[in-house]
PDB file of C-alpha atoms in Angstrom:
ATOM      1  CA  UNK A  35       7.035  11.294  -1.088  1.00  0.00           C
ATOM      2  CA  UNK A  36       5.953   8.021   0.482  1.00  0.00           C
ATOM      3  CA  UNK A  37       3.412   5.632  -1.001  1.00  0.00           C
ATOM      4  CA  UNK A  38       1.506   3.341   1.339  1.00  0.00           C
ATOM      5  CA  UNK A  39       0.349   0.362  -0.709  1.00  0.00           C
ATOM      6  CA  UNK A  40      -2.409  -1.492   1.152  1.00  0.00           C
ATOM      7  CA  UNK A  41      -2.992  -4.896  -0.405  1.00  0.00           C
ATOM      8  CA  UNK A  42      -6.282  -5.657   1.370  1.00  0.00           C
ATOM      9  CA  UNK A  43      -6.433  -9.366   2.161  1.00  0.00           C
ATOM     10  CA  UNK A  44     -10.115 -10.320   1.811  1.00  0.00           C
ATOM     11  CA  UNK A  45     -12.220 -10.209   4.964  1.00  0.00           C
ATOM     12  CA  UNK A  46      -9.914  -7.853   6.850  1.00  0.00           C
ATOM     13  CA  UNK A  47     -12.042  -4.695   6.800  1.00  0.00           C
ATOM     14  CA  UNK A  48     -10.539  -3.283   3.601  1.00  0.00           C
ATOM     15  CA  UNK A  49     -13.792  -1.723   2.376  1.00  0.00           C
ATOM     16  CA  UNK A  50     -14.195   0.283   5.577  1.00  0.00           C
ATOM     17  CA  UNK A  51     -10.586   1.461   5.384  1.00  0.00           C
ATOM     18  CA  UNK A  52     -11.016   2.508   1.758  1.00  0.00           C
ATOM     19  CA  UNK A  53     -14.304   4.348   2.228  1.00  0.00           C
ATOM     20  CA  UNK A  54     -13.096   6.147   5.341  1.00  0.00           C
ATOM     21  CA  UNK A  55      -9.810   7.383   3.899  1.00  0.00           C
ATOM     22  CA  UNK A  56     -11.345   8.293   0.533  1.00  0.00           C
ATOM     23  CA  UNK A  57     -14.154  10.378   2.034  1.00  0.00           C
ATOM     24  CA  UNK A  58     -12.289  11.872   4.996  1.00  0.00           C
ATOM     25  CA  UNK A  59      -8.514  11.682   4.444  1.00  0.00           C
ATOM     26  CA  UNK A  60      -6.655  12.644   7.623  1.00  0.00           C
ATOM     27  CA  UNK A  61      -4.065  15.437   7.612  1.00  0.00           C
ATOM     28  CA  UNK A  62      -0.824  14.473   5.924  1.00  0.00           C
ATOM     29  CA  UNK A  63      -2.264  11.665   3.819  1.00  0.00           C
ATOM     30  CA  UNK A  64      -3.937  11.768   0.400  1.00  0.00           C
ATOM     31  CA  UNK A  65      -5.574   8.889  -1.424  1.00  0.00           C
ATOM     32  CA  UNK A  66      -4.740   8.152  -5.033  1.00  0.00           C
ATOM     33  CA  UNK A  67      -7.096  10.131  -7.312  1.00  0.00           C
ATOM     34  CA  UNK A  68      -9.624   7.620  -8.634  1.00  0.00           C
ATOM     35  CA  UNK A  69     -13.415   7.474  -9.083  1.00  0.00           C
ATOM     36  CA  UNK A  70     -13.769   4.634  -6.552  1.00  0.00           C
ATOM     37  CA  UNK A  71     -12.439   4.294  -3.008  1.00  0.00           C
ATOM     38  CA  UNK A  72     -11.179   0.838  -3.942  1.00  0.00           C
ATOM     39  CA  UNK A  73      -8.229   1.187  -6.342  1.00  0.00           C
ATOM     40  CA  UNK A  74      -8.699  -2.265  -7.857  1.00  0.00           C
ATOM     41  CA  UNK A  75      -9.633  -0.965 -11.317  1.00  0.00           C
ATOM     42  CA  UNK A  76      -6.554   1.287 -11.271  1.00  0.00           C
ATOM     43  CA  UNK A  77      -4.299  -1.729 -10.710  1.00  0.00           C
ATOM     44  CA  UNK A  78      -6.072  -3.692 -13.431  1.00  0.00           C
ATOM     45  CA  UNK A  79      -6.241  -0.904 -16.035  1.00  0.00           C
ATOM     46  CA  UNK A  80      -2.668   0.307 -15.665  1.00  0.00           C
ATOM     47  CA  UNK A  81      -0.641  -2.807 -14.913  1.00  0.00           C
ATOM     48  CA  UNK A  82      -2.390  -6.101 -15.647  1.00  0.00           C
ATOM     49  CA  UNK A  83      -2.445  -7.970 -18.931  1.00  0.00           C
ATOM     50  CA  UNK A  84      -5.742  -7.930 -20.851  1.00  0.00           C
ATOM     51  CA  UNK A  85      -7.571  -5.565 -18.448  1.00  0.00           C
ATOM     52  CA  UNK A  86     -10.569  -5.574 -20.768  1.00  0.00           C
ATOM     53  CA  UNK A  87     -11.291  -9.143 -19.630  1.00  0.00           C
ATOM     54  CA  UNK A  88     -11.523  -8.186 -15.963  1.00  0.00           C
ATOM     55  CA  UNK A  89     -15.064  -7.936 -14.542  1.00  0.00           C
ATOM     56  CA  UNK A  90     -14.525  -4.219 -13.917  1.00  0.00           C
ATOM     57  CA  UNK A  91     -14.545  -3.671 -17.695  1.00  0.00           C
ATOM     58  CA  UNK A  92     -15.722  -6.881 -19.405  1.00  0.00           C
ATOM     59  CA  UNK A  93     -19.433  -6.094 -18.952  1.00  0.00           C
ATOM     60  CA  UNK A  94     -19.206  -2.818 -20.884  1.00  0.00           C
ATOM     61  CA  UNK A  95     -20.186  -2.546 -24.569  1.00  0.00           C
ATOM     62  CA  UNK A  96     -16.577  -1.721 -25.526  1.00  0.00           C
ATOM     63  CA  UNK A  97     -14.299  -3.113 -22.772  1.00  0.00           C
ATOM     64  CA  UNK A  98     -11.008  -2.099 -24.408  1.00  0.00           C
ATOM     65  CA  UNK A  99     -12.352   1.366 -25.110  1.00  0.00           C
ATOM     66  CA  UNK A 100     -13.492   1.696 -21.495  1.00  0.00           C
ATOM     67  CA  UNK A 101      -9.991   0.842 -20.274  1.00  0.00           C
ATOM     68  CA  UNK A 102      -8.422   3.372 -22.633  1.00  0.00           C
ATOM     69  CA  UNK A 103     -10.902   6.081 -21.673  1.00  0.00           C
ATOM     70  CA  UNK A 104     -10.344   5.547 -17.951  1.00  0.00           C
ATOM     71  CA  UNK A 105      -6.589   5.700 -18.345  1.00  0.00           C
ATOM     72  CA  UNK A 106      -6.789   8.836 -20.482  1.00  0.00           C
ATOM     73  CA  UNK A 107      -9.037  10.573 -17.970  1.00  0.00           C
ATOM     74  CA  UNK A 108      -7.241   9.636 -14.753  1.00  0.00           C
ATOM     75  CA  UNK A 109      -3.564   9.346 -15.646  1.00  0.00           C
ATOM     76  CA  UNK A 110      -3.032  13.156 -15.725  1.00  0.00           C
ATOM     77  CA  UNK A 111      -4.711  13.514 -12.330  1.00  0.00           C
ATOM     78  CA  UNK A 112      -2.601  10.740 -10.847  1.00  0.00           C
ATOM     79  CA  UNK A 113       0.626  12.195 -12.211  1.00  0.00           C
ATOM     80  CA  UNK A 114      -0.345  15.628 -10.896  1.00  0.00           C
ATOM     81  CA  UNK A 115      -0.820  14.182  -7.416  1.00  0.00           C
ATOM     82  CA  UNK A 116       2.637  12.612  -7.471  1.00  0.00           C
ATOM     83  CA  UNK A 117       4.134  15.886  -8.680  1.00  0.00           C
ATOM     84  CA  UNK A 118       2.390  17.982  -6.022  1.00  0.00           C
ATOM     85  CA  UNK A 119       4.995  19.088  -3.434  1.00  0.00           C
ATOM     86  CA  UNK A 120       2.250  19.634  -0.855  1.00  0.00           C
ATOM     87  CA  UNK A 121       1.422  15.907  -0.794  1.00  0.00           C
ATOM     88  CA  UNK A 122       3.785  13.946   1.399  1.00  0.00           C
ATOM     89  CA  UNK A 123       2.056  10.574   1.482  1.00  0.00           C
ATOM     90  CA  UNK A 124      -0.343   8.811  -0.870  1.00  0.00           C
ATOM     91  CA  UNK A 125      -2.472   5.792   0.012  1.00  0.00           C
ATOM     92  CA  UNK A 126      -3.260   3.170  -2.632  1.00  0.00           C
ATOM     93  CA  UNK A 127      -5.642   0.498  -1.355  1.00  0.00           C
ATOM     94  CA  UNK A 128      -6.972  -2.442  -3.361  1.00  0.00           C
ATOM     95  CA  UNK A 129      -8.153  -5.895  -2.447  1.00  0.00           C
ATOM     96  CA  UNK A 130      -7.271  -6.808  -6.012  1.00  0.00           C
ATOM     97  CA  UNK A 131      -3.578  -6.646  -5.079  1.00  0.00           C
ATOM     98  CA  UNK A 132      -4.022  -9.860  -3.086  1.00  0.00           C
ATOM     99  CA  UNK A 133      -4.725 -11.631  -6.404  1.00  0.00           C
ATOM    100  CA  UNK A 134      -2.628  -9.511  -8.760  1.00  0.00           C
ATOM    101  CA  UNK A 135      -0.233 -11.687 -10.828  1.00  0.00           C
ATOM    102  CA  UNK A 136       3.459 -11.221 -10.075  1.00  0.00           C
ATOM    103  CA  UNK A 137       4.362  -9.678 -13.481  1.00  0.00           C
ATOM    104  CA  UNK A 138       1.719  -6.987 -12.998  1.00  0.00           C
ATOM    105  CA  UNK A 139       2.870  -6.424  -9.422  1.00  0.00           C
ATOM    106  CA  UNK A 140       6.423  -5.971 -10.670  1.00  0.00           C
ATOM    107  CA  UNK A 141       5.244  -3.351 -13.178  1.00  0.00           C
ATOM    108  CA  UNK A 142       3.404  -1.546 -10.394  1.00  0.00           C
ATOM    109  CA  UNK A 143       6.512  -1.631  -8.181  1.00  0.00           C
ATOM    110  CA  UNK A 144       8.675  -0.176 -10.942  1.00  0.00           C
ATOM    111  CA  UNK A 145       6.081   2.528 -11.634  1.00  0.00           C
ATOM    112  CA  UNK A 146       5.921   3.508  -7.972  1.00  0.00           C
ATOM    113  CA  UNK A 147       9.699   3.481  -7.511  1.00  0.00           C
ATOM    114  CA  UNK A 148      10.006   5.960 -10.393  1.00  0.00           C
ATOM    115  CA  UNK A 149       7.661   8.415  -8.644  1.00  0.00           C
ATOM    116  CA  UNK A 150       8.121   7.987  -4.898  1.00  0.00           C
ATOM    117  CA  UNK A 151      11.135   8.117  -2.619  1.00  0.00           C
ATOM    118  CA  UNK A 152       9.653   5.427  -0.389  1.00  0.00           C
ATOM    119  CA  UNK A 153       7.118   2.648  -0.878  1.00  0.00           C
ATOM    120  CA  UNK A 154       5.720   0.757   2.098  1.00  0.00           C
ATOM    121  CA  UNK A 155       3.496  -2.277   1.536  1.00  0.00           C
ATOM    122  CA  UNK A 156       1.039  -2.920   4.358  1.00  0.00           C
ATOM    123  CA  UNK A 157      -1.739  -5.388   4.963  1.00  0.00           C
ATOM    124  CA  UNK A 158      -3.611  -7.352   7.574  1.00  0.00           C
ATOM    125  CA  UNK A 159      -3.276 -11.120   7.781  1.00  0.00           C
ATOM    126  CA  UNK A 160      -6.230 -13.064   9.095  1.00  0.00           C
ATOM    127  CA  UNK A 161      -5.766 -16.428  10.857  1.00  0.00           C
ATOM    128  CA  UNK A 162      -6.733 -19.316   8.568  1.00  0.00           C
ATOM    129  CA  UNK A 163      -9.747 -20.725  10.407  1.00  0.00           C
ATOM    130  CA  UNK A 164     -11.390 -17.331  10.886  1.00  0.00           C
ATOM    131  CA  UNK A 165     -10.564 -16.398   7.284  1.00  0.00           C
ATOM    132  CA  UNK A 166     -12.096 -19.607   5.912  1.00  0.00           C
ATOM    133  CA  UNK A 167     -15.324 -19.128   7.881  1.00  0.00           C
ATOM    134  CA  UNK A 168     -15.659 -15.521   6.764  1.00  0.00           C
ATOM    135  CA  UNK A 169     -14.818 -16.392   3.152  1.00  0.00           C
ATOM    136  CA  UNK A 170     -17.510 -19.070   3.123  1.00  0.00           C
ATOM    137  CA  UNK A 171     -20.096 -16.539   4.299  1.00  0.00           C
ATOM    138  CA  UNK A 172     -18.927 -14.038   1.680  1.00  0.00           C
ATOM    139  CA  UNK A 173     -19.181 -16.647  -1.086  1.00  0.00           C
ATOM    140  CA  UNK A 174     -22.714 -17.493   0.026  1.00  0.00           C
ATOM    141  CA  UNK A 175     -23.712 -13.825   0.038  1.00  0.00           C
ATOM    142  CA  UNK A 176     -22.169 -13.195  -3.391  1.00  0.00           C
ATOM    143  CA  UNK A 177     -23.488 -16.423  -4.893  1.00  0.00           C
ATOM    144  CA  UNK A 178     -20.047 -17.193  -6.295  1.00  0.00           C
ATOM    145  CA  UNK A 179     -16.958 -19.072  -5.157  1.00  0.00           C
ATOM    146  CA  UNK A 180     -16.481 -22.290  -3.251  1.00  0.00           C
ATOM    147  CA  UNK A 181     -18.663 -23.410  -0.383  1.00  0.00           C
ATOM    148  CA  UNK A 182     -16.385 -26.128   0.941  1.00  0.00           C
ATOM    149  CA  UNK A 183     -13.796 -25.451   3.616  1.00  0.00           C
ATOM    150  CA  UNK A 184     -11.011 -26.874   1.444  1.00  0.00           C
ATOM    151  CA  UNK A 185     -11.835 -24.300  -1.261  1.00  0.00           C
ATOM    152  CA  UNK A 186     -11.300 -21.193   0.841  1.00  0.00           C
ATOM    153  CA  UNK A 187      -7.801 -21.628   2.266  1.00  0.00           C
ATOM    154  CA  UNK A 188      -6.034 -18.218   2.174  1.00  0.00           C
ATOM    155  CA  UNK A 189      -2.866 -19.455   0.381  1.00  0.00           C
ATOM    156  CA  UNK A 190      -0.542 -17.187   2.358  1.00  0.00           C
ATOM    157  CA  UNK A 191       2.743 -18.007   0.664  1.00  0.00           C
ATOM    158  CA  UNK A 192       1.522 -17.415  -2.882  1.00  0.00           C
ATOM    159  CA  UNK A 193      -0.773 -14.459  -2.169  1.00  0.00           C
ATOM    160  CA  UNK A 194       1.261 -12.559   0.435  1.00  0.00           C
ATOM    161  CA  UNK A 195       4.784 -13.900  -0.050  1.00  0.00           C
ATOM    162  CA  UNK A 196       4.904 -12.325  -3.507  1.00  0.00           C
ATOM    163  CA  UNK A 197       5.098  -8.860  -1.911  1.00  0.00           C
ATOM    164  CA  UNK A 198       8.342  -9.843  -0.179  1.00  0.00           C
ATOM    165  CA  UNK A 199       9.697 -11.125  -3.497  1.00  0.00           C
ATOM    166  CA  UNK A 200       8.703  -8.076  -5.553  1.00  0.00           C
ATOM    167  CA  UNK A 201       9.199  -5.182  -3.122  1.00  0.00           C
ATOM    168  CA  UNK A 202      11.713  -6.688  -0.715  1.00  0.00           C
ATOM    169  CA  UNK A 203      10.901  -7.914   2.767  1.00  0.00           C
ATOM    170  CA  UNK A 204      12.206  -4.729   4.370  1.00  0.00           C
ATOM    171  CA  UNK A 205       9.406  -2.750   2.682  1.00  0.00           C
ATOM    172  CA  UNK A 206       6.539  -5.054   3.710  1.00  0.00           C
ATOM    173  CA  UNK A 207       4.686  -4.703   7.018  1.00  0.00           C
ATOM    174  CA  UNK A 208       2.108  -7.313   7.990  1.00  0.00           C
ATOM    175  CA  UNK A 209      -0.400  -6.760  10.791  1.00  0.00           C
ATOM    176  CA  UNK A 210      -2.386  -9.504  12.562  1.00  0.00           C
ATOM    177  CA  UNK A 211      -6.128  -9.160  12.014  1.00  0.00           C
ATOM    178  CA  UNK A 212      -7.297  -9.489  15.612  1.00  0.00           C
ATOM    179  CA  UNK A 213     -10.254  -7.106  16.145  1.00  0.00           C
ATOM    180  CA  UNK A 214     -10.399  -7.964  19.841  1.00  0.00           C
ATOM    181  CA  UNK A 215      -6.961  -6.339  20.209  1.00  0.00           C
ATOM    182  CA  UNK A 216      -7.735  -3.221  18.160  1.00  0.00           C
ATOM    183  CA  UNK A 217      -8.848   0.194  19.463  1.00  0.00           C
ATOM    184  CA  UNK A 218     -12.578  -0.148  19.972  1.00  0.00           C
ATOM    185  CA  UNK A 219     -12.426  -3.379  17.971  1.00  0.00           C
ATOM    186  CA  UNK A 220     -12.195  -1.293  14.799  1.00  0.00           C
ATOM    187  CA  UNK A 221      -9.743  -2.123  12.022  1.00  0.00           C
ATOM    188  CA  UNK A 222      -9.899   1.354  10.469  1.00  0.00           C
ATOM    189  CA  UNK A 223      -8.806   3.004  13.720  1.00  0.00           C
ATOM    190  CA  UNK A 224      -6.071   0.397  14.065  1.00  0.00           C
ATOM    191  CA  UNK A 225      -4.898   1.005  10.491  1.00  0.00           C
ATOM    192  CA  UNK A 226      -4.664   4.755  11.085  1.00  0.00           C
ATOM    193  CA  UNK A 227      -2.593   4.220  14.210  1.00  0.00           C
ATOM    194  CA  UNK A 228      -0.250   1.797  12.482  1.00  0.00           C
ATOM    195  CA  UNK A 229       0.518   4.165   9.605  1.00  0.00           C
ATOM    196  CA  UNK A 230       0.848   7.100  11.970  1.00  0.00           C
ATOM    197  CA  UNK A 231      -2.068   9.377  11.097  1.00  0.00           C
ATOM    198  CA  UNK A 232      -4.716  10.997  13.300  1.00  0.00           C
ATOM    199  CA  UNK A 233      -8.231   9.842  12.449  1.00  0.00           C
ATOM    200  CA  UNK A 234     -11.438  11.225  13.930  1.00  0.00           C
ATOM    201  CA  UNK A 235     -13.451   8.172  15.087  1.00  0.00           C
ATOM    202  CA  UNK A 236     -16.648   9.957  14.030  1.00  0.00           C
ATOM    203  CA  UNK A 237     -15.430   9.865  10.416  1.00  0.00           C
ATOM    204  CA  UNK A 238     -15.034   6.081  10.293  1.00  0.00           C
ATOM    205  CA  UNK A 239     -17.354   4.398   7.789  1.00  0.00           C
ATOM    206  CA  UNK A 240     -18.232   0.763   8.389  1.00  0.00           C
ATOM    207  CA  UNK A 241     -19.257  -1.050   5.208  1.00  0.00           C
ATOM    208  CA  UNK A 242     -19.511  -4.589   3.867  1.00  0.00           C
ATOM    209  CA  UNK A 243     -20.351  -6.082   7.260  1.00  0.00           C
ATOM    210  CA  UNK A 244     -20.474  -9.869   7.273  1.00  0.00           C
ATOM    211  CA  UNK A 245     -23.707 -11.864   7.445  1.00  0.00           C
ATOM    212  CA  UNK A 246     -24.495 -13.789  10.592  1.00  0.00           C
ATOM    213  CA  UNK A 247     -24.582 -17.592  10.549  1.00  0.00           C
ATOM    214  CA  UNK A 248     -28.386 -17.765  10.428  1.00  0.00           C
ATOM    215  CA  UNK A 249     -28.615 -15.395   7.443  1.00  0.00           C
ATOM    216  CA  UNK A 250     -25.932 -17.330   5.575  1.00  0.00           C
ATOM    217  CA  UNK A 251     -27.793 -20.578   6.247  1.00  0.00           C
ATOM    218  CA  UNK A 252     -31.049 -19.153   4.889  1.00  0.00           C
ATOM    219  CA  UNK A 253     -29.384 -17.908   1.688  1.00  0.00           C
ATOM    220  CA  UNK A 254     -27.547 -21.204   1.248  1.00  0.00           C
ATOM    221  CA  UNK A 255     -30.824 -23.111   1.656  1.00  0.00           C
ATOM    222  CA  UNK A 256     -32.474 -20.789  -0.898  1.00  0.00           C
ATOM    223  CA  UNK A 257     -29.673 -21.446  -3.386  1.00  0.00           C
ATOM    224  CA  UNK A 258     -29.957 -25.218  -2.990  1.00  0.00           C
ATOM    225  CA  UNK A 259     -33.587 -25.074  -4.127  1.00  0.00           C
ATOM    226  CA  UNK A 260     -32.944 -22.917  -7.191  1.00  0.00           C
ATOM    227  CA  UNK A 261     -32.035 -24.112 -10.684  1.00  0.00           C
ATOM    228  CA  UNK A 262     -28.422 -23.556 -11.719  1.00  0.00           C
ATOM    229  CA  UNK A 263     -29.422 -21.220 -14.530  1.00  0.00           C
ATOM    230  CA  UNK A 264     -31.727 -18.391 -13.605  1.00  0.00           C
ATOM    231  CA  UNK A 265     -33.125 -15.356 -15.305  1.00  0.00           C
ATOM    232  CA  UNK A 266     -32.879 -11.713 -14.314  1.00  0.00           C
ATOM    233  CA  UNK A 267     -36.035 -11.871 -12.172  1.00  0.00           C
ATOM    234  CA  UNK A 268     -34.686 -14.733 -10.062  1.00  0.00           C
ATOM    235  CA  UNK A 269     -31.334 -12.987  -9.618  1.00  0.00           C
ATOM    236  CA  UNK A 270     -33.136  -9.835  -8.540  1.00  0.00           C
ATOM    237  CA  UNK A 271     -35.175 -11.805  -6.014  1.00  0.00           C
ATOM    238  CA  UNK A 272     -32.008 -13.293  -4.582  1.00  0.00           C
ATOM    239  CA  UNK A 273     -30.425  -9.857  -4.279  1.00  0.00           C
ATOM    240  CA  UNK A 274     -33.491  -8.622  -2.375  1.00  0.00           C
ATOM    241  CA  UNK A 275     -33.245 -11.602  -0.026  1.00  0.00           C
ATOM    242  CA  UNK A 276     -29.590 -10.863   0.693  1.00  0.00           C
ATOM    243  CA  UNK A 277     -30.363  -7.202   1.401  1.00  0.00           C
ATOM    244  CA  UNK A 278     -33.239  -8.141   3.689  1.00  0.00           C
ATOM    245  CA  UNK A 279     -31.076 -10.505   5.725  1.00  0.00           C
ATOM    246  CA  UNK A 280     -28.064  -8.165   5.887  1.00  0.00           C
ATOM    247  CA  UNK A 281     -29.157  -6.641   9.178  1.00  0.00           C
ATOM    248  CA  UNK A 282     -30.302  -9.873  10.820  1.00  0.00           C
ATOM    249  CA  UNK A 283     -28.744 -10.319  14.256  1.00  0.00           C
ATOM    250  CA  UNK A 284     -27.376 -13.737  15.059  1.00  0.00           C
ATOM    251  CA  UNK A 285     -24.309 -15.808  15.755  1.00  0.00           C
ATOM    252  CA  UNK A 286     -21.046 -15.696  13.857  1.00  0.00           C
ATOM    253  CA  UNK A 287     -20.308 -18.709  11.672  1.00  0.00           C
ATOM    254  CA  UNK A 288     -17.545 -20.834  13.178  1.00  0.00           C
ATOM    255  CA  UNK A 289     -15.939 -23.990  11.818  1.00  0.00           C
ATOM    256  CA  UNK A 290     -15.642 -27.048  14.018  1.00  0.00           C
ATOM    257  CA  UNK A 291     -12.331 -28.832  14.701  1.00  0.00           C
ATOM    258  CA  UNK A 292     -13.329 -31.874  12.645  1.00  0.00           C
ATOM    259  CA  UNK A 293     -13.604 -29.650   9.577  1.00  0.00           C
ATOM    260  CA  UNK A 294     -10.444 -27.630  10.000  1.00  0.00           C
ATOM    261  CA  UNK A 295      -7.939 -30.033  11.578  1.00  0.00           C
ATOM    262  CA  UNK A 296      -7.203 -31.888   8.316  1.00  0.00           C
ATOM    263  CA  UNK A 297      -6.949 -28.584   6.478  1.00  0.00           C
ATOM    264  CA  UNK A 298      -4.447 -27.151   8.959  1.00  0.00           C
ATOM    265  CA  UNK A 299      -2.359 -30.286   8.793  1.00  0.00           C
ATOM    266  CA  UNK A 300      -2.349 -30.269   4.991  1.00  0.00           C
ATOM    267  CA  UNK A 301      -1.260 -26.620   4.792  1.00  0.00           C
ATOM    268  CA  UNK A 302       1.094 -26.507   7.779  1.00  0.00           C
ATOM    269  CA  UNK A 303       3.991 -25.277   5.674  1.00  0.00           C
ATOM    270  CA  UNK A 304       1.926 -22.328   4.423  1.00  0.00           C
TER     271      UNK A 304
END
């Protein structure tokens, strides 16, 4: 059996890949049994230290109990999938892997090596300027994270280099995230082609589309007028605003040379 471990660098279409392959897996490829298309909570619950502190579980009345219950429910199903001789390849996809600490990643690697004959780590790598612009828009939409260009550098060596260190460079395949060079400009179709599976284009699900520049500017302006601490009603109003602006057509946010030139120079070695 082969495991394809997709680490999902942020802002590289990971949500669309996950939803498509979870809802309509192509012949010859199964996705890891899990209640969500994104396997982030699987990585956290099974391999990370103190999973009860992760946002996936921390909000629950009994975080540690929720972790234990999820593991008890899904571990038998996962083991059954790995033991099934009719399954030749399993896809595990999680954006969380981009931020998973090395010790947890090592535990995951050991766990996979004990169950699969082959493990291939794959992921798209987005150029730094495009990544920073997209990350800024995402932070504005989510209402969390930095809103300065210097705060959204992708940190390639630490975030992606760890896969070479843990799995070995010969088992890691990196793809450039260049939609203009992909079939139909679609990352999900490109992903299917790169891992060698046939995917019906009609089955592709596009989710988590980025906000345009104008929508991001409106939300950012809204946030600048709001108090730092807000109640549930204000948070709900903000969520409605974001939903209303999600479909707004406009320009893509781009960062000017004066903003990014110092950043590129500072991180040249990365």
